[in-house]
Every structure is written in structure tokens, then in C-alpha cells.
Coordinates of C-alpha atoms in Angstrom, one line a residue:
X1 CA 83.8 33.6 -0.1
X2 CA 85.1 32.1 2.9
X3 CA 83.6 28.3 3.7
X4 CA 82.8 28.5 7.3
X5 CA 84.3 25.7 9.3
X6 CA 82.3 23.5 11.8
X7 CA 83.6 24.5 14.8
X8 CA 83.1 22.6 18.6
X9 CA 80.2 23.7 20.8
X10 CA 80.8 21.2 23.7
X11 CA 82.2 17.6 24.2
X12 CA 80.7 14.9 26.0
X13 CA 83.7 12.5 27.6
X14 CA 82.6 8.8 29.0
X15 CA 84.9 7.2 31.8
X16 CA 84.5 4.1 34.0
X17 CA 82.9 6.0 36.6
X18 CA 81.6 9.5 35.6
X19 CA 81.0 11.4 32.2
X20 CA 82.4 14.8 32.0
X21 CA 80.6 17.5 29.9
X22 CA 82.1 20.2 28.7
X23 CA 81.0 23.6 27.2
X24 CA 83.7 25.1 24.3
X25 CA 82.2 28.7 25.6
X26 CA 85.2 31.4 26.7
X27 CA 84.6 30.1 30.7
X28 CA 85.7 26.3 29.6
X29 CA 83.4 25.2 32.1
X30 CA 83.0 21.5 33.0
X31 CA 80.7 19.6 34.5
X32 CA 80.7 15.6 35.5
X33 CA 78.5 13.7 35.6
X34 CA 77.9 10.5 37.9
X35 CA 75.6 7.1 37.9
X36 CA 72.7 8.4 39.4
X37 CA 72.6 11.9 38.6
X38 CA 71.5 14.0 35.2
X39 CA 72.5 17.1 33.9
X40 CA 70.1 19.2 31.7
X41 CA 71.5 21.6 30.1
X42 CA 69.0 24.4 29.0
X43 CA 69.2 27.1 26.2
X44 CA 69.2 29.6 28.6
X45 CA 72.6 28.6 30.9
X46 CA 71.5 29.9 34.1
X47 CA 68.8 27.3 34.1
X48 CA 71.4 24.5 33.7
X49 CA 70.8 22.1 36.7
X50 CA 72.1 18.3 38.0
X51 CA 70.1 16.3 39.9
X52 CA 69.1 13.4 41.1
X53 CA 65.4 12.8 39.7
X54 CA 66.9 10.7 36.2
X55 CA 63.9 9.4 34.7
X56 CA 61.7 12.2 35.5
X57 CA 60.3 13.9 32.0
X58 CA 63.0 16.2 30.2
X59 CA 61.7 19.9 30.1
X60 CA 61.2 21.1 26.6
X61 CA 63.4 23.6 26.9
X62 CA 66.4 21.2 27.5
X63 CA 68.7 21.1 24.2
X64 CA 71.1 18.3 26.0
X65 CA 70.3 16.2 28.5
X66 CA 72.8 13.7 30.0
X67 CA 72.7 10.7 32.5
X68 CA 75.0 7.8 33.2
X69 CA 73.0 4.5 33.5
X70 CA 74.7 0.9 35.4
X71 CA 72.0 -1.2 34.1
X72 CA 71.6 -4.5 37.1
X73 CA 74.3 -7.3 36.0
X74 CA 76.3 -4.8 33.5
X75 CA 80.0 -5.3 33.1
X76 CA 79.9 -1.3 33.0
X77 CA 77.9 1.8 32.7
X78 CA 76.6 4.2 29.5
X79 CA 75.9 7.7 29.3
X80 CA 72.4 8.4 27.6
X81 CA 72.7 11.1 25.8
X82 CA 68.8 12.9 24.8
X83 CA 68.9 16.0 22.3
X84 CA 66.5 18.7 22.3
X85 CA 62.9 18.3 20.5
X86 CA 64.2 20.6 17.3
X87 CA 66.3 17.3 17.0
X88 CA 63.8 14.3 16.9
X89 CA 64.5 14.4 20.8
X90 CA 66.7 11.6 20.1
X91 CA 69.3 9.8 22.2
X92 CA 72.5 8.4 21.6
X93 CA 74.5 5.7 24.5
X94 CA 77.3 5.8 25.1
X95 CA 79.7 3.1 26.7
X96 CA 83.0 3.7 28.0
X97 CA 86.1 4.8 26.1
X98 CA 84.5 7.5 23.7
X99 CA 84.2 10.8 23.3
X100 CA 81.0 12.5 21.3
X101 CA 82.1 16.0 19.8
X102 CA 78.7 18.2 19.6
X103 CA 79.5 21.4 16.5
X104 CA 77.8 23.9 15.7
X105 CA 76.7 22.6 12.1
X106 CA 74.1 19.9 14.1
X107 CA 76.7 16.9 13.5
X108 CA 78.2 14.6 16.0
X109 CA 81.4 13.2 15.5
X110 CA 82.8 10.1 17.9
X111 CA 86.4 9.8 18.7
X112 CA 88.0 7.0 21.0
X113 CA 89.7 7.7 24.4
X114 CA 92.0 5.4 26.4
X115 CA 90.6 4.8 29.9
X116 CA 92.5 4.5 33.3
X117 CA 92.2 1.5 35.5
X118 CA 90.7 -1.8 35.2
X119 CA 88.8 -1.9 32.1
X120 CA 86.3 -4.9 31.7
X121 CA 87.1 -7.4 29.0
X122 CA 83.3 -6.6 27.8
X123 CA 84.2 -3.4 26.7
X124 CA 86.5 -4.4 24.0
X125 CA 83.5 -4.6 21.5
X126 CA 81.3 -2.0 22.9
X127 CA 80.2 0.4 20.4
X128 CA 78.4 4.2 20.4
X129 CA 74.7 3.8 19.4
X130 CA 73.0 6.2 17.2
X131 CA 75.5 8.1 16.5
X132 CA 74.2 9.1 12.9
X133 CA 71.5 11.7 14.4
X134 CA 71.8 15.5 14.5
X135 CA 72.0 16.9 18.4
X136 CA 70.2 20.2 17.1
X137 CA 68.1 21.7 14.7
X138 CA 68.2 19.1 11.4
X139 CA 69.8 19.9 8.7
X140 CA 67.6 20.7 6.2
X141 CA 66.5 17.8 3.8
X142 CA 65.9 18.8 0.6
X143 CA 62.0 18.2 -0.5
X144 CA 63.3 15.5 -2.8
X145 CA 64.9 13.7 -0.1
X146 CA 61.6 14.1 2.1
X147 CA 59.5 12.9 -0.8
X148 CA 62.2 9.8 -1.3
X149 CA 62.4 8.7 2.1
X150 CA 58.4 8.8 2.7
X151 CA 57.7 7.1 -1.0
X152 CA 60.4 3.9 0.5
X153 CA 58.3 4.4 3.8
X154 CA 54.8 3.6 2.0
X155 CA 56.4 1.1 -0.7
X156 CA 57.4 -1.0 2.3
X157 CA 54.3 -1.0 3.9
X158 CA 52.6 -2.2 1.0
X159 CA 55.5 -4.9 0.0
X160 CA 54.6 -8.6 0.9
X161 CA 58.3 -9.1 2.3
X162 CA 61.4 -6.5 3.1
X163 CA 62.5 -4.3 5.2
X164 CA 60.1 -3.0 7.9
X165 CA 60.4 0.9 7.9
X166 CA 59.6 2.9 10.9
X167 CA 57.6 6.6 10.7
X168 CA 61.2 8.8 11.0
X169 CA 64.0 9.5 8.9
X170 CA 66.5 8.1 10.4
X171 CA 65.7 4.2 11.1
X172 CA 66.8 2.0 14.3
X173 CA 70.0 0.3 13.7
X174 CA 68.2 -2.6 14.9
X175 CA 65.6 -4.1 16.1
X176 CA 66.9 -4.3 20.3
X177 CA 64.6 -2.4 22.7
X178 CA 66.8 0.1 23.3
X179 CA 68.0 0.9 19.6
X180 CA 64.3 1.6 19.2
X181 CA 63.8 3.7 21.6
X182 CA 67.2 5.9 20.8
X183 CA 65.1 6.6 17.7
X184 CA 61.0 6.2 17.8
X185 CA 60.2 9.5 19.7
X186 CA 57.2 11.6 19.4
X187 CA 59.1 14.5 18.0
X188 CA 60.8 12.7 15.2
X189 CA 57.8 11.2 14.2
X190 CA 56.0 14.6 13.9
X191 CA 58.8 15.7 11.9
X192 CA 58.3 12.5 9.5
X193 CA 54.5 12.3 9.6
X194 CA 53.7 15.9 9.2
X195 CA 56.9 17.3 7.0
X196 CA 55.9 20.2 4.9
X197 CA 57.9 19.1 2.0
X198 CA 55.0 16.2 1.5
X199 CA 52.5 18.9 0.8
X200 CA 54.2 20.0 -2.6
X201 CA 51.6 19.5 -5.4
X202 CA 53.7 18.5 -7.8
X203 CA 55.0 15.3 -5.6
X204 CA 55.8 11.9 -7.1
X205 CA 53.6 10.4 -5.0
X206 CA 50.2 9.3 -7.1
X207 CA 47.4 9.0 -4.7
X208 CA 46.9 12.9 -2.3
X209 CA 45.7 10.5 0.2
X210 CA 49.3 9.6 0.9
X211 CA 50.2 13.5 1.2
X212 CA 47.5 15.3 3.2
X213 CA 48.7 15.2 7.2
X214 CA 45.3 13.4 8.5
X215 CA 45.7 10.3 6.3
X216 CA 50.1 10.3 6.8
X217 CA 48.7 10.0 10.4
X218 CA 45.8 7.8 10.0
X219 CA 48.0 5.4 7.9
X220 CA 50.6 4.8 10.4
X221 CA 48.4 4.4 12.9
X222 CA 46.9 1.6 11.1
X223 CA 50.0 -0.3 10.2
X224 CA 51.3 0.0 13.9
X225 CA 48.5 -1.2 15.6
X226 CA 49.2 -4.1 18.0
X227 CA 46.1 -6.4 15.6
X228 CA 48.6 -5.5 12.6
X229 CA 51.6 -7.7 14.4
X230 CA 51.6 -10.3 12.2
X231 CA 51.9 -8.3 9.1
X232 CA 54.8 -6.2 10.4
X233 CA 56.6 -9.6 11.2
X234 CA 56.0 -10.5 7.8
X235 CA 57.3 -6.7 6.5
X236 CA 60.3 -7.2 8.9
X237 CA 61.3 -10.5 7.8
X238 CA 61.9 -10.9 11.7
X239 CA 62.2 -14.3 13.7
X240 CA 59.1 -15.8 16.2
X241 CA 61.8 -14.3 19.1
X242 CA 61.9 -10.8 18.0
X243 CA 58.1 -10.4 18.0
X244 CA 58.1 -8.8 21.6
X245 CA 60.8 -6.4 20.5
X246 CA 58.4 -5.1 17.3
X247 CA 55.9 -5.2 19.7
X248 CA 57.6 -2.6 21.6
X249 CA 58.8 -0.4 18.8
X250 CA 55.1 -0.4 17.6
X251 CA 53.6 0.5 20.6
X252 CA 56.5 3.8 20.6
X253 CA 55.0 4.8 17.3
X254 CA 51.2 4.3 18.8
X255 CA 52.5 6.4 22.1
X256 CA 53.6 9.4 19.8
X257 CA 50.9 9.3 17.4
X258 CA 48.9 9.5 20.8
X259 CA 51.2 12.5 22.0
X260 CA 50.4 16.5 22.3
X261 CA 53.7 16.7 20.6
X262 CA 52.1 14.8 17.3
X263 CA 47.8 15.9 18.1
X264 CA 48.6 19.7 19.5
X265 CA 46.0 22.7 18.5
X266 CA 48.5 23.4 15.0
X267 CA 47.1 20.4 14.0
X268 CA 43.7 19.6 15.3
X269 CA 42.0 20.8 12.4
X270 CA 44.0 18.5 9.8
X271 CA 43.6 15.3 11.9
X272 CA 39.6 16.7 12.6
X273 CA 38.5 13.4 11.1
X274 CA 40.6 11.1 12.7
X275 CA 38.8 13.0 16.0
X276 CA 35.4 12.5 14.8
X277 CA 36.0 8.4 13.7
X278 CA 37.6 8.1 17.6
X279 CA 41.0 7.3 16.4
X280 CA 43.0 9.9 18.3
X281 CA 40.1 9.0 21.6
X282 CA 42.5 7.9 24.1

């Protein structure tokens, strides 16, 4: 049988001044993007729109959406590049100089471009952020993978010192503000959190209090609470001056575990005591 080769659904290309998006459909059609403006690119292409409104919510219907930020002060600009909710709904930046290749087996590769005009010194070490993520529909992790990556998850919540883990299977590269918040969305912490592969009865994991979806819930929401600081500090083996930055990757995980995306009807009736203690009240 032939092997079926990964072939290139579109190509997002970051310049000095624009990024240029581009569609590997039989039109070739293009589209750049400027600082400023957004493009959200919808599964249905006649919806596809740019505009000017970029920090306004991202329909759920938008499997790429693409926007070119000049942060106050910054040598140069990055392209912020959010993937549709099948995906974690997770974004990757993207300075100058690089070119993110989207196929059509969820990966993302990154490949260098040279640049034309003056290119800011700053730029020689900048590097493409969260690149390691899938742009559509997840591959699918085996249920041993699942079960490994949530039994490493509750280990290290329990550990008196290591690495801090964070409720979704792909972890921050860091612990920066924005490396967080590539990451830590409501949708990839449903897909953590509330993974069907936890529910197999034969599962490593001792105690069915660490399996059924109320308590995976009701756990993380205990060990992200803002009174728990101190003991994720400990967990994270982080410095006095990265205690507002774990702040605000905690308070991500409380915002999704607050979300429709993670509390909808499908699962009312499995977090139906978490309801009735007043956890999910706000």
C-alpha cells in the first residue's frame, strides 16, 4: 500500500512589514496581512474576512486566525498565529524571517526566509514560539500516552519540589506571559481535563477519584487557585520574580475551568457536584 505523503495546505510567510498567507488550493490565492489588521480564515472560504477589529473574540468557526502585532518599544513586529478549537485553540508568534508550513497531517513545520531591507540587529536571535503544536484536529494520542502524560501531571502535583505541570498536553516552553498564554487555553485544557482515554477501567492510575471528569476538574481547580501560590512556587522551583508570571498562568487555568468551553450542558451532569459545593458559581 501506498504511504500517503503530507502534503501543504497553506503557508504563513512573516516580513518586516506585512505577513502574507497563502492557500495551496488550485486558485493560489494570497492574502497579506498588515499591523493592525486580522485575517480569519473560516472553514467555509466564502466567510473568510480581514479586518480591523484584532482583539475582538475569534468566531468558533475560525480554523486560522492571523494578526501582526508591533508591541510599544519593539525593535520589530510578530505575527500571532491562533488555530481553531479542534486544536487546543492554540497560538504560535511569529517574528520576522520565518515561514510556518501548515499540512494536511495537523503538523507545522518552520523554515527560514531572508528578509529585504534593513533588518534590526534584535532579530538575529529571534526565534518561532510554540511551534510544537498541531494547527488542526490532534493527532490522535494513544490511551497510553493520555494515561502517561496525566499520571506525570498528578505526580507533580503531589511532589514536594520539580517541575510545575500545567492542565494540557503540550506544556509552555516557559514560564514568560506570553509563552503561557500561546498554550493555557480553554480548549486545550478541556481536551486534558476531560480526555476520554482517562475513563478506561483498566487505567494505571490507583485511586477512580483521579479518573472520573468532576474530580480531574475539581483537582485542578484546587491546585490553581490564587491561595495555592506558594505551593506552585514551590512545585515550579521558580524565583520570588517569576511569581507574577505563575500568577498569571494560574489565573488562565482558573479562566478556562470557568469557561462554557470546559462547564457546557455535555458536561453539566459530571461536574453536578462541583455546582452544588459553588465551585463552578462565578
Amino acid at each position: 500500500m501506498a504511504v500517503l505523503r503530507a502534503f501543504i495546505v497553506g503557508t504563513v510567510t512573516v516580513h518586516l512589514t506585512h505577513v502574507v498567507y497563502k492557500w495551496n488550493d488550485s486558485s493560489h490565492r494570497t492574502v497579506e496581512i498588515l499591523v493592525g489588521q486580522r485575517l480569519d480564515y473560516y472553514r467555509r472560504h466564502e466567510k473568510d474576512c480581514l479586518t480591523t477589529d484584532v482583539d475582538d473574540a475569534i468566531d468558533v468557526e475560525v480554523m486560522i486566525s492571523i494578526k501582526l502585532v508591533q508591541e510599544p518599544g519593539a525593535a520589530f513586529p510578530v505575527a500571532h498565529v491562533t488555530f481553531m478549537p479542534s486544536a487546543g485553540r492554540q497560538r504560535i508568534r511569529v517574528p520576522p524571517g520565518f515561514r510556518i508550513v501548515l499540512r494536511n497531517d495537523s503538523s507545522i513545520s518552520v523554515e527560514r526566509m531572508p528578509l529585504e531591507g534593513a533588518v534590526p540587529p534584535a532579530l538575529t536571535d529571534a526565534q518561532v514560539h510554540n511551534a510544537n503544536c498541531y494547527w488542526s484536529v490532534p493527532r490522535r494520542e494513544d490511551g497510553h500516552a493520555v494515561r502517561e502524560a496525566w499520571l506525570s501531571y498528578e505526580w507533580a502535583g503531589t511532589s514536594e519540589h520539580g517541575a510545575l505541570l500545567w492542565p494540557v498536553f503540550k506544556q509552555p516552553t516557559s514560564f514568560d506571559r506570553e509563552s503561557l498564554k500561546d498554550v493555557i487555553t480553554p480548549w486545550s485544557v478541556r481536551h486534558f481535563l476531560l480526555n476520554k482515554a482517562l475513563e478506561d477501567r483498566y487505567n494505571p492510575i490507583p485511586s477512580a477519584v483521579f479518573v472520573e471528569k468532576r474530580f480531574r476538574v475539581h483537582h485542578a481547580r484546587k491546585r490553581f487557585s490564587l491561595t495555592n501560590i506558594n505551593r506552585l512556587m514551590i512545585l515550579a522551583g521558580a524565583p520570588e520574580e517569576r511569581r507574577a508570571d505563575l500568577e498569571y498562568g494560574a489565573k488562565l487555568v482558573m479562566a478556562a475551568l470557568n469557561s462554557e468551553v470546559v462547564t457546557d450542558a455535555v458536561y453539566e451532569e459530571t461536574l453536578a457536584d462541583a455546582y452544588a459545593q459553588g465551585m463552578l458559581g462565578v
